Short mmCIF file of C-alpha atoms and ligand atoms in Angstrom, two decimals:
data_model
loop_
_atom_site.label_atom_id
_atom_site.label_comp_id
_atom_site.label_asym_id
_atom_site.label_seq_id
_atom_site.Cartn_x
_atom_site.Cartn_y
_atom_site.Cartn_z
CA MET A 2 -0.02 -17.17 13.38
CA LYS A 3 2.03 -13.99 13.24
CA ILE A 4 0.57 -10.94 14.97
CA VAL A 5 1.68 -7.32 14.71
CA THR A 6 -0.01 -4.88 17.08
CA VAL A 7 -0.15 -1.35 15.76
CA ASN A 8 -0.27 1.38 18.37
CA ALA A 9 -1.29 4.56 16.60
CA SER A 10 -4.20 6.87 17.58
CA ALA A 11 -6.04 3.56 17.78
CA SER A 12 -4.57 0.19 18.58
CA TYR A 13 -5.26 -2.88 16.43
CA ASP A 14 -3.82 -6.21 15.37
CA VAL A 15 -2.60 -7.35 11.99
CA LEU A 16 -2.97 -11.15 11.81
CA ILE A 17 -0.95 -13.04 9.22
CA GLU A 18 -1.57 -16.72 8.55
CA ASN A 19 -1.93 -19.05 5.59
CA GLY A 20 -5.54 -20.18 5.26
CA LEU A 21 -6.78 -17.49 7.67
CA LEU A 22 -9.81 -16.64 5.51
CA GLN A 23 -11.19 -20.15 5.92
CA ASN A 24 -11.46 -19.74 9.68
CA CYS A 25 -11.57 -16.00 10.17
CA LYS A 26 -14.80 -15.96 12.13
CA ASP A 27 -13.10 -16.46 15.48
CA TYR A 28 -10.99 -13.37 14.89
CA LEU A 29 -13.82 -11.33 13.43
CA ALA A 30 -16.30 -12.21 16.19
CA PRO A 31 -15.35 -9.46 18.72
CA PHE A 32 -15.82 -6.79 16.06
CA VAL A 33 -18.86 -7.98 14.13
CA SER A 34 -21.12 -10.22 16.21
CA GLY A 35 -24.74 -9.13 16.03
CA LYS A 36 -23.96 -6.32 13.61
CA THR A 37 -24.58 -5.60 9.95
CA ALA A 38 -21.38 -6.14 8.00
CA ALA A 39 -21.02 -4.33 4.68
CA ILE A 40 -18.36 -6.02 2.56
CA VAL A 41 -16.79 -3.80 -0.09
CA SER A 42 -14.89 -5.65 -2.82
CA ASP A 43 -14.10 -5.55 -6.52
CA ASP A 44 -15.27 -7.74 -9.39
CA ARG A 45 -12.05 -9.79 -9.53
CA VAL A 46 -11.73 -10.49 -5.83
CA ALA A 47 -15.42 -11.02 -5.07
CA PRO A 48 -15.84 -14.19 -7.21
CA LEU A 49 -12.79 -15.69 -5.47
CA TYR A 50 -13.23 -14.82 -1.80
CA LEU A 51 -16.50 -13.03 -1.03
CA LYS A 52 -18.67 -16.11 -0.53
CA GLY A 53 -16.27 -17.63 2.00
CA VAL A 54 -16.01 -14.46 4.10
CA LYS A 55 -19.77 -13.90 3.89
CA GLU A 56 -20.47 -17.40 5.21
CA GLN A 57 -18.12 -16.91 8.14
CA LEU A 58 -19.87 -13.65 9.02
CA GLU A 59 -23.32 -15.23 8.72
CA ASP A 60 -22.19 -18.01 11.06
CA LEU A 61 -21.60 -15.24 13.59
CA GLY A 62 -25.17 -14.02 13.18
CA CYS A 63 -24.30 -10.98 11.11
CA LYS A 64 -26.54 -9.52 8.47
CA VAL A 65 -24.18 -9.29 5.49
CA VAL A 66 -24.53 -6.94 2.52
CA SER A 67 -21.95 -6.50 -0.21
CA PHE A 68 -20.98 -3.80 -2.66
CA VAL A 69 -18.81 -4.89 -5.60
CA PHE A 70 -17.32 -2.39 -8.07
CA PRO A 71 -15.21 -2.81 -11.24
CA ASN A 72 -11.59 -3.58 -10.31
CA GLY A 73 -8.73 -1.16 -10.86
CA GLU A 74 -7.51 2.33 -10.06
CA LYS A 75 -10.01 3.81 -12.53
CA SER A 76 -12.73 3.00 -9.99
CA LYS A 77 -11.06 4.92 -7.14
CA THR A 78 -13.22 7.95 -7.84
CA ILE A 79 -15.60 10.27 -6.08
CA GLU A 80 -18.39 8.57 -8.09
CA THR A 81 -17.68 5.07 -6.74
CA TYR A 82 -17.17 6.54 -3.27
CA GLY A 83 -20.60 8.20 -3.57
CA GLU A 84 -22.13 4.89 -4.68
CA ILE A 85 -20.65 3.12 -1.63
CA LEU A 86 -22.08 5.77 0.71
CA GLY A 87 -25.47 5.48 -1.00
CA PHE A 88 -25.33 1.70 -0.64
CA LEU A 89 -24.51 1.94 3.08
CA ALA A 90 -27.40 4.34 3.64
CA GLN A 91 -29.85 2.25 1.62
CA ASN A 92 -28.95 -0.78 3.69
CA GLY A 93 -29.51 1.15 6.89
CA LEU A 94 -25.96 0.83 8.27
CA THR A 95 -25.71 2.55 11.61
CA ARG A 96 -22.72 3.82 13.54
CA ARG A 97 -22.48 0.55 15.44
CA ASP A 98 -22.17 -1.55 12.28
CA VAL A 99 -19.00 -2.43 10.41
CA ILE A 100 -17.46 -2.16 6.95
CA ILE A 101 -15.13 -4.86 5.64
CA ALA A 102 -12.67 -4.09 2.85
CA LEU A 103 -11.96 -7.29 0.91
CA GLY A 104 -9.43 -6.72 -1.85
CA GLY A 105 -6.32 -4.82 -2.83
CA GLY A 106 -5.29 -1.26 -2.09
CA VAL A 107 -8.02 0.28 -4.23
CA VAL A 108 -10.75 -1.48 -2.25
CA GLY A 109 -9.00 -0.77 1.06
CA ASP A 110 -8.45 2.92 0.38
CA MET A 111 -12.03 3.51 -0.78
CA ALA A 112 -13.80 1.37 1.80
CA GLY A 113 -11.58 2.96 4.46
CA PHE A 114 -12.47 6.46 3.33
CA ALA A 115 -16.16 5.55 3.23
CA ALA A 116 -15.79 4.17 6.78
CA ALA A 117 -14.02 7.35 7.92
CA THR A 118 -16.78 9.60 6.62
CA TYR A 119 -20.10 7.71 6.61
CA LEU A 120 -22.00 8.87 9.72
CA ARG A 121 -18.74 10.64 10.73
CA GLY A 122 -17.01 7.32 11.10
CA VAL A 123 -17.92 3.64 11.45
CA ASP A 124 -15.60 0.74 12.26
CA TYR A 125 -13.84 -1.05 9.44
CA ILE A 126 -11.74 -4.15 8.96
CA GLN A 127 -9.15 -4.68 6.26
CA ILE A 128 -8.83 -8.04 4.51
CA PRO A 129 -6.06 -7.30 1.99
CA THR A 130 -5.67 -9.72 -0.93
CA THR A 131 -2.68 -8.26 -2.81
CA LEU A 132 0.91 -8.28 -1.61
CA LEU A 133 0.96 -4.48 -1.83
CA SER A 134 -2.10 -4.11 0.33
CA MET A 135 -0.80 -6.66 2.89
CA VAL A 136 2.56 -4.97 3.36
CA ASP A 137 1.53 -1.38 2.85
CA SER A 138 -1.92 0.06 2.25
CA SER A 139 -3.98 -1.93 4.79
CA VAL A 140 -1.77 -0.81 7.68
CA GLY A 141 -1.32 2.73 8.93
CA GLY A 142 -4.76 4.24 8.41
CA LYS A 143 -4.26 6.25 5.24
CA THR A 144 -7.47 6.17 3.21
CA ALA A 145 -8.11 8.01 -0.02
CA ILE A 146 -9.81 8.44 -3.36
CA ASP A 147 -8.47 10.05 -6.54
CA LEU A 148 -9.61 13.23 -8.23
CA PRO A 149 -9.21 14.00 -11.96
CA ALA A 150 -6.44 16.39 -10.81
CA GLY A 151 -4.40 13.64 -9.19
CA LYS A 152 -4.17 10.47 -7.15
CA ASN A 153 -5.17 10.27 -3.48
CA LEU A 154 -6.09 13.95 -3.30
CA VAL A 155 -9.02 13.37 -0.94
CA GLY A 156 -8.75 11.17 2.12
CA ALA A 157 -8.43 10.78 5.86
CA PHE A 158 -6.22 9.19 8.44
CA TYR A 159 -8.52 6.55 9.89
CA GLN A 160 -7.24 3.34 11.47
CA PRO A 161 -8.98 -0.02 10.97
CA LYS A 162 -10.09 -2.19 13.90
CA LEU A 163 -8.37 -5.31 12.57
CA VAL A 164 -6.33 -6.43 9.56
CA LEU A 165 -6.49 -10.07 8.36
CA CYS A 166 -3.77 -11.17 5.93
CA ASP A 167 -4.08 -14.58 4.34
CA PRO A 168 -0.99 -15.09 2.15
CA GLN A 169 -2.79 -17.98 0.43
CA THR A 170 -4.92 -15.41 -1.40
CA LEU A 171 -1.75 -14.34 -3.21
CA SER A 172 -1.84 -17.62 -5.14
CA THR A 173 -4.51 -16.19 -7.46
CA LEU A 174 -2.66 -12.92 -8.11
CA PRO A 175 -1.34 -12.34 -11.63
CA GLN A 176 2.47 -12.28 -11.62
CA GLU A 177 2.74 -8.55 -12.54
CA ILE A 178 0.56 -7.60 -9.58
CA PHE A 179 2.62 -9.74 -7.24
CA ALA A 180 5.71 -8.00 -8.67
CA ASP A 181 4.14 -4.60 -7.88
CA GLY A 182 3.91 -5.60 -4.22
CA MET A 183 7.50 -6.86 -4.30
CA ALA A 184 8.64 -3.35 -5.23
CA GLU A 185 7.19 -2.09 -1.93
CA VAL A 186 8.77 -5.03 -0.09
CA ILE A 187 12.17 -4.16 -1.58
CA LYS A 188 11.47 -0.55 -0.53
CA TYR A 189 11.21 -1.61 3.14
CA GLY A 190 14.58 -3.33 2.88
CA MET A 191 16.14 -0.31 1.23
CA ILE A 192 14.83 2.19 3.77
CA CYS A 193 15.82 0.42 6.94
CA ASP A 194 16.32 -3.36 6.84
CA GLU A 195 19.45 -4.78 5.28
CA GLY A 196 18.50 -8.24 6.66
CA LEU A 197 15.29 -8.18 4.61
CA LEU A 198 17.36 -7.48 1.48
CA SER A 199 19.38 -10.63 2.21
CA ILE A 200 16.22 -12.72 2.66
CA LEU A 201 14.86 -11.39 -0.63
CA LYS A 202 18.08 -12.32 -2.37
CA GLU A 203 17.61 -15.92 -1.22
CA GLY A 204 14.02 -15.94 -2.58
CA VAL A 205 10.49 -15.66 -1.20
CA SER A 206 9.47 -19.26 -1.72
CA GLY A 207 7.91 -20.61 1.49
CA ARG A 208 8.75 -17.39 3.33
CA ILE A 209 6.14 -14.93 2.16
CA ASP A 210 4.34 -14.82 5.53
CA GLU A 211 7.62 -14.04 7.28
CA ILE A 212 8.34 -11.30 4.72
CA ILE A 213 4.87 -9.77 5.11
CA PHE A 214 5.34 -9.87 8.90
CA ARG A 215 8.68 -8.11 8.66
CA CYS A 216 7.32 -5.35 6.40
CA VAL A 217 4.23 -4.81 8.53
CA ALA A 218 6.41 -4.61 11.65
CA ILE A 219 8.54 -1.91 10.02
CA LYS A 220 5.44 0.03 9.03
CA ARG A 221 4.03 -0.43 12.56
CA ASP A 222 7.19 1.03 14.09
CA ILE A 223 7.23 4.01 11.77
CA VAL A 224 3.49 4.74 11.99
CA SER A 225 3.45 4.48 15.78
CA ARG A 226 6.08 7.23 15.93
CA ASP A 227 4.68 9.42 13.15
CA GLU A 228 1.09 8.58 12.26
CA ARG A 229 0.41 11.78 10.32
CA GLU A 230 3.57 11.85 8.23
CA THR A 231 5.15 14.96 9.63
CA GLY A 232 8.59 13.32 9.72
CA GLU A 233 9.77 9.74 9.76
CA ARG A 234 6.73 8.30 7.92
CA LYS A 235 8.00 10.15 4.85
CA LEU A 236 10.69 7.44 4.60
CA LEU A 237 7.97 5.14 3.25
CA ASN A 238 7.88 7.41 0.21
CA PHE A 239 11.35 6.25 -0.90
CA GLY A 240 11.30 6.01 -4.70
CA HIS A 241 7.82 7.53 -4.83
CA SER A 242 8.54 11.13 -5.92
CA ILE A 243 10.30 9.99 -9.08
CA GLY A 244 8.03 6.89 -9.24
CA HIS A 245 4.90 9.06 -9.32
CA ALA A 246 6.50 11.12 -12.09
CA VAL A 247 7.13 7.94 -14.12
CA GLU A 248 3.49 6.91 -13.52
CA LYS A 249 2.26 10.29 -14.75
CA CYS A 250 4.57 10.39 -17.78
CA SER A 251 3.35 6.92 -18.78
CA ASN A 252 -0.23 8.12 -18.47
CA PHE A 253 -0.63 5.53 -15.72
CA GLU A 254 0.11 2.71 -18.17
CA ILE A 255 3.06 1.56 -16.01
CA SER A 256 1.84 0.22 -12.67
CA HIS A 257 2.60 1.88 -9.33
CA GLY A 258 4.98 -0.73 -7.92
CA ARG A 259 6.97 -0.97 -11.14
CA CYS A 260 7.29 2.85 -11.12
CA VAL A 261 8.43 2.83 -7.47
CA GLY A 262 11.13 0.32 -8.45
CA ILE A 263 12.25 2.62 -11.27
CA GLY A 264 12.13 5.64 -8.92
CA MET A 265 14.28 3.89 -6.30
CA ALA A 266 16.78 2.83 -8.97
CA ILE A 267 17.11 6.29 -10.56
CA LEU A 268 17.60 7.94 -7.19
CA THR A 269 20.06 5.37 -5.92
CA ARG A 270 22.14 5.49 -9.12
CA SER A 271 22.17 9.26 -8.88
CA PHE A 272 23.54 9.23 -5.34
CA VAL A 273 26.10 6.56 -6.22
CA ASN A 274 27.18 8.35 -9.41
CA ARG A 275 27.68 11.57 -7.47
CA GLY A 276 29.78 9.79 -4.83
CA LEU A 277 27.15 10.17 -2.09
CA CYS A 278 26.26 6.50 -1.56
CA GLU A 279 28.14 3.22 -1.79
CA LYS A 280 27.98 1.25 -5.04
CA ALA A 281 26.83 -1.89 -3.15
CA CYS A 282 23.49 -0.19 -2.61
CA GLU A 283 22.90 0.27 -6.34
CA THR A 284 24.06 -3.26 -7.17
CA ALA A 285 21.83 -4.88 -4.54
CA LEU A 286 18.79 -2.88 -5.61
CA GLU A 287 19.23 -3.49 -9.33
CA GLU A 288 19.73 -7.22 -8.78
CA LEU A 289 16.60 -7.49 -6.63
CA LEU A 290 14.49 -5.55 -9.11
CA LYS A 291 15.62 -7.90 -11.85
CA GLN A 292 15.08 -10.99 -9.70
CA TYR A 293 11.47 -9.93 -9.01
CA HIS A 294 10.66 -9.02 -12.63
CA LEU A 295 10.75 -5.26 -12.10
CA ASP A 296 12.50 -2.52 -14.10
CA ASP A 297 15.33 -0.24 -13.07
CA SER A 298 15.00 2.39 -15.78
CA CYS A 299 12.50 4.09 -18.07
CA ASP A 300 12.50 5.93 -21.40
CA PHE A 301 11.45 9.33 -20.06
CA SER A 302 13.91 12.24 -19.99
CA ALA A 303 15.00 14.18 -16.91
CA ASP A 304 12.99 17.14 -18.26
CA GLN A 305 9.79 15.09 -18.53
CA LEU A 306 10.22 13.53 -15.09
CA VAL A 307 11.07 16.77 -13.29
CA SER A 308 8.12 18.63 -14.79
CA ALA A 309 5.84 15.78 -13.71
CA MET A 310 7.35 16.03 -10.20
CA GLY A 311 6.54 19.73 -10.10
CA ALA A 312 2.89 18.77 -9.97
CA ASP A 313 3.43 16.20 -7.18
CA LYS A 314 1.26 16.93 -4.19
CA LYS A 315 4.11 16.16 -1.81
CA ARG A 316 5.87 19.24 -3.12
CA MET A 317 6.13 21.82 -0.38
CA GLY A 318 6.71 25.35 -1.67
CA LYS A 319 9.98 25.52 -3.52
CA ALA A 320 11.38 22.35 -1.97
CA ILE A 321 10.52 18.69 -1.86
CA ASP A 322 11.21 16.14 0.90
CA LEU A 323 13.32 13.63 -0.95
CA ILE A 324 14.11 10.27 0.65
CA ILE A 325 17.71 9.60 -0.17
CA PRO A 326 19.74 6.38 0.08
CA THR A 327 22.66 6.74 2.46
CA GLY A 328 23.82 3.11 2.50
CA LEU A 329 22.56 -0.45 2.18
CA GLY A 330 19.28 -0.55 4.10
CA LYS A 331 19.64 3.09 5.14
CA THR A 332 17.83 6.23 4.03
CA ALA A 333 17.35 9.82 5.20
CA ILE A 334 14.89 12.63 4.54
CA GLU A 335 16.49 15.58 2.75
CA LYS A 336 14.72 18.82 1.95
CA THR A 337 15.71 19.37 -1.66
CA PRO A 338 15.12 22.59 -3.62
CA MET A 339 12.98 22.02 -6.72
CA ASP A 340 15.71 23.54 -8.85
CA ALA A 341 18.20 20.87 -7.71
CA LEU A 342 15.95 18.05 -8.93
CA TYR A 343 16.98 18.14 -12.57
CA ALA A 344 20.63 17.42 -11.78
CA ILE A 345 19.64 14.64 -9.35
CA VAL A 346 17.34 12.89 -11.82
CA PHE A 347 19.72 13.41 -14.78
CA ALA A 348 22.58 11.78 -12.85
CA GLY A 349 20.49 8.67 -12.21
CA LEU A 350 18.97 7.97 -15.65
N1 LIG B 23 -3.34 3.72 2.02
C1 LIG B 23 -2.05 3.55 1.84
O1 LIG B 23 -1.23 3.71 2.75
C2 LIG B 23 -1.57 3.10 0.50
C3 LIG B 23 -0.26 2.68 0.33
C4 LIG B 23 0.13 2.21 -0.91
C5 LIG B 23 -0.77 2.15 -1.97
N2 LIG B 23 -2.05 2.58 -1.76
C6 LIG B 23 -3.04 2.51 -2.85
O2 LIG B 23 -3.24 1.14 -3.17
C7 LIG B 23 -3.68 1.04 -4.52
C8 LIG B 23 -2.93 -0.07 -5.21
O3 LIG B 23 -3.20 -1.28 -4.53
P1 LIG B 23 -3.12 -2.69 -5.28
O4 LIG B 23 -1.84 -2.79 -6.02
O5 LIG B 23 -3.49 -3.70 -4.28
O6 LIG B 23 -4.21 -2.50 -6.43
P2 LIG B 23 -5.68 -3.07 -6.67
O7 LIG B 23 -6.51 -3.02 -5.47
O8 LIG B 23 -6.18 -2.39 -7.89
O9 LIG B 23 -5.40 -4.61 -7.02
C9 LIG B 23 -4.70 -4.93 -8.20
C10 LIG B 23 -5.50 -5.93 -9.06
O10 LIG B 23 -5.45 -7.21 -8.44
C11 LIG B 23 -6.75 -7.76 -8.34
N3 LIG B 23 -6.72 -8.63 -7.17
C12 LIG B 23 -6.66 -8.26 -5.86
N4 LIG B 23 -6.49 -9.33 -5.08
C13 LIG B 23 -6.47 -10.41 -5.90
C14 LIG B 23 -6.29 -11.81 -5.67
N5 LIG B 23 -6.05 -12.28 -4.45
N6 LIG B 23 -6.32 -12.62 -6.74
C15 LIG B 23 -6.50 -12.13 -7.99
N7 LIG B 23 -6.63 -10.82 -8.26
C16 LIG B 23 -6.62 -9.98 -7.22
C17 LIG B 23 -7.66 -6.57 -8.25
O11 LIG B 23 -8.97 -6.89 -8.64
C18 LIG B 23 -6.98 -5.60 -9.20
O12 LIG B 23 -7.37 -5.89 -10.54
C19 LIG B 23 -3.46 2.40 -5.16
O13 LIG B 23 -4.71 3.03 -5.31
C20 LIG B 23 -2.60 3.14 -4.15
O14 LIG B 23 -2.83 4.53 -4.16
C21 LIG B 23 -2.46 3.04 -0.56
ZN1 LIG B 24 3.70 2.85 -3.08
#
């Protein structure tokens, strides 16, 4: 088993092991024994994994209740959040009970936000079942729901008590959703881990647990130094400013990870084309995106993308914190005036 201990405002372990869900009760026991456990999941994940987790919890003497909502980002709303809170109250969850998020990033973000706010905070455990949620959203304590005005506009920093990653659950993931997670994996390599880029070039077969471990360890290091994203944590947004713009321009038809891949590629090409970053960086990124069935370009114009970026919530006044590639496996945070963005995006299309 691989273990990453996160030391943020709270300290917790991320356990990574193939087949972990089949014997997770030993690891869950210290956090759930004798309590009510409310499992939150979605209607794709629940038929696959809910019964197994429920049985393990019942073996520990827990009362288990479960709330299952329709899968997908369209459910990450204030309405579903309200339904989860209502469900917790109806089932009499108290502050000493526990919420378990079983699913991808949508489940984790919503169950986490419900845990942060129900009774001013109850414990929660993340059991991520997508690659993206294993390497990114289940670690670091960001929880959120969307508003009609934009994604993740309401949320809290609230750390889980435990994260259980079973890479075997990835075997049921559709290929495009696995690819989405790969975009975030490639992102970790690009921001600070050239060695990870080399591993990815060789292929993930038989090494996915090692890759998840490496990504989680990077996130652990960054989050432990900057939990609330006042500085270094912004590096994790590499490719995201332009990526979010691509998502918006496509009316959310193109998935998040794919858009992050496109965002990283546009930005990297721009810095290479303007002589500010070595060509090897662009070549390595484009090859990896292709290898993992992701795109490196889109059909939107610089005008369309920059106006979509103007509405990005990460915009701060007249400038934006752009994460820029400075070399292979190296990035920096650069405060960039909004009026410089057009030239940057145009140079990378
Ligand atoms: N909190 C953070 O730090 C953070 C970081 C990155 C992304 N996010 C959020 O994460 C969300 C995206 O996460 P996601 O890509 O996991 O999306 P998701 O939760 O919607 O999962 C994608 C799809 O895969 C299905 N699925 C999940 N696990 C499966 C499995 N093992 N087998 C078969 N199908 C499975 C789901 O039902 C869903 O249809 C976004 O809402 C994003 O804002 C949060
Ligand atoms: Zn992302």
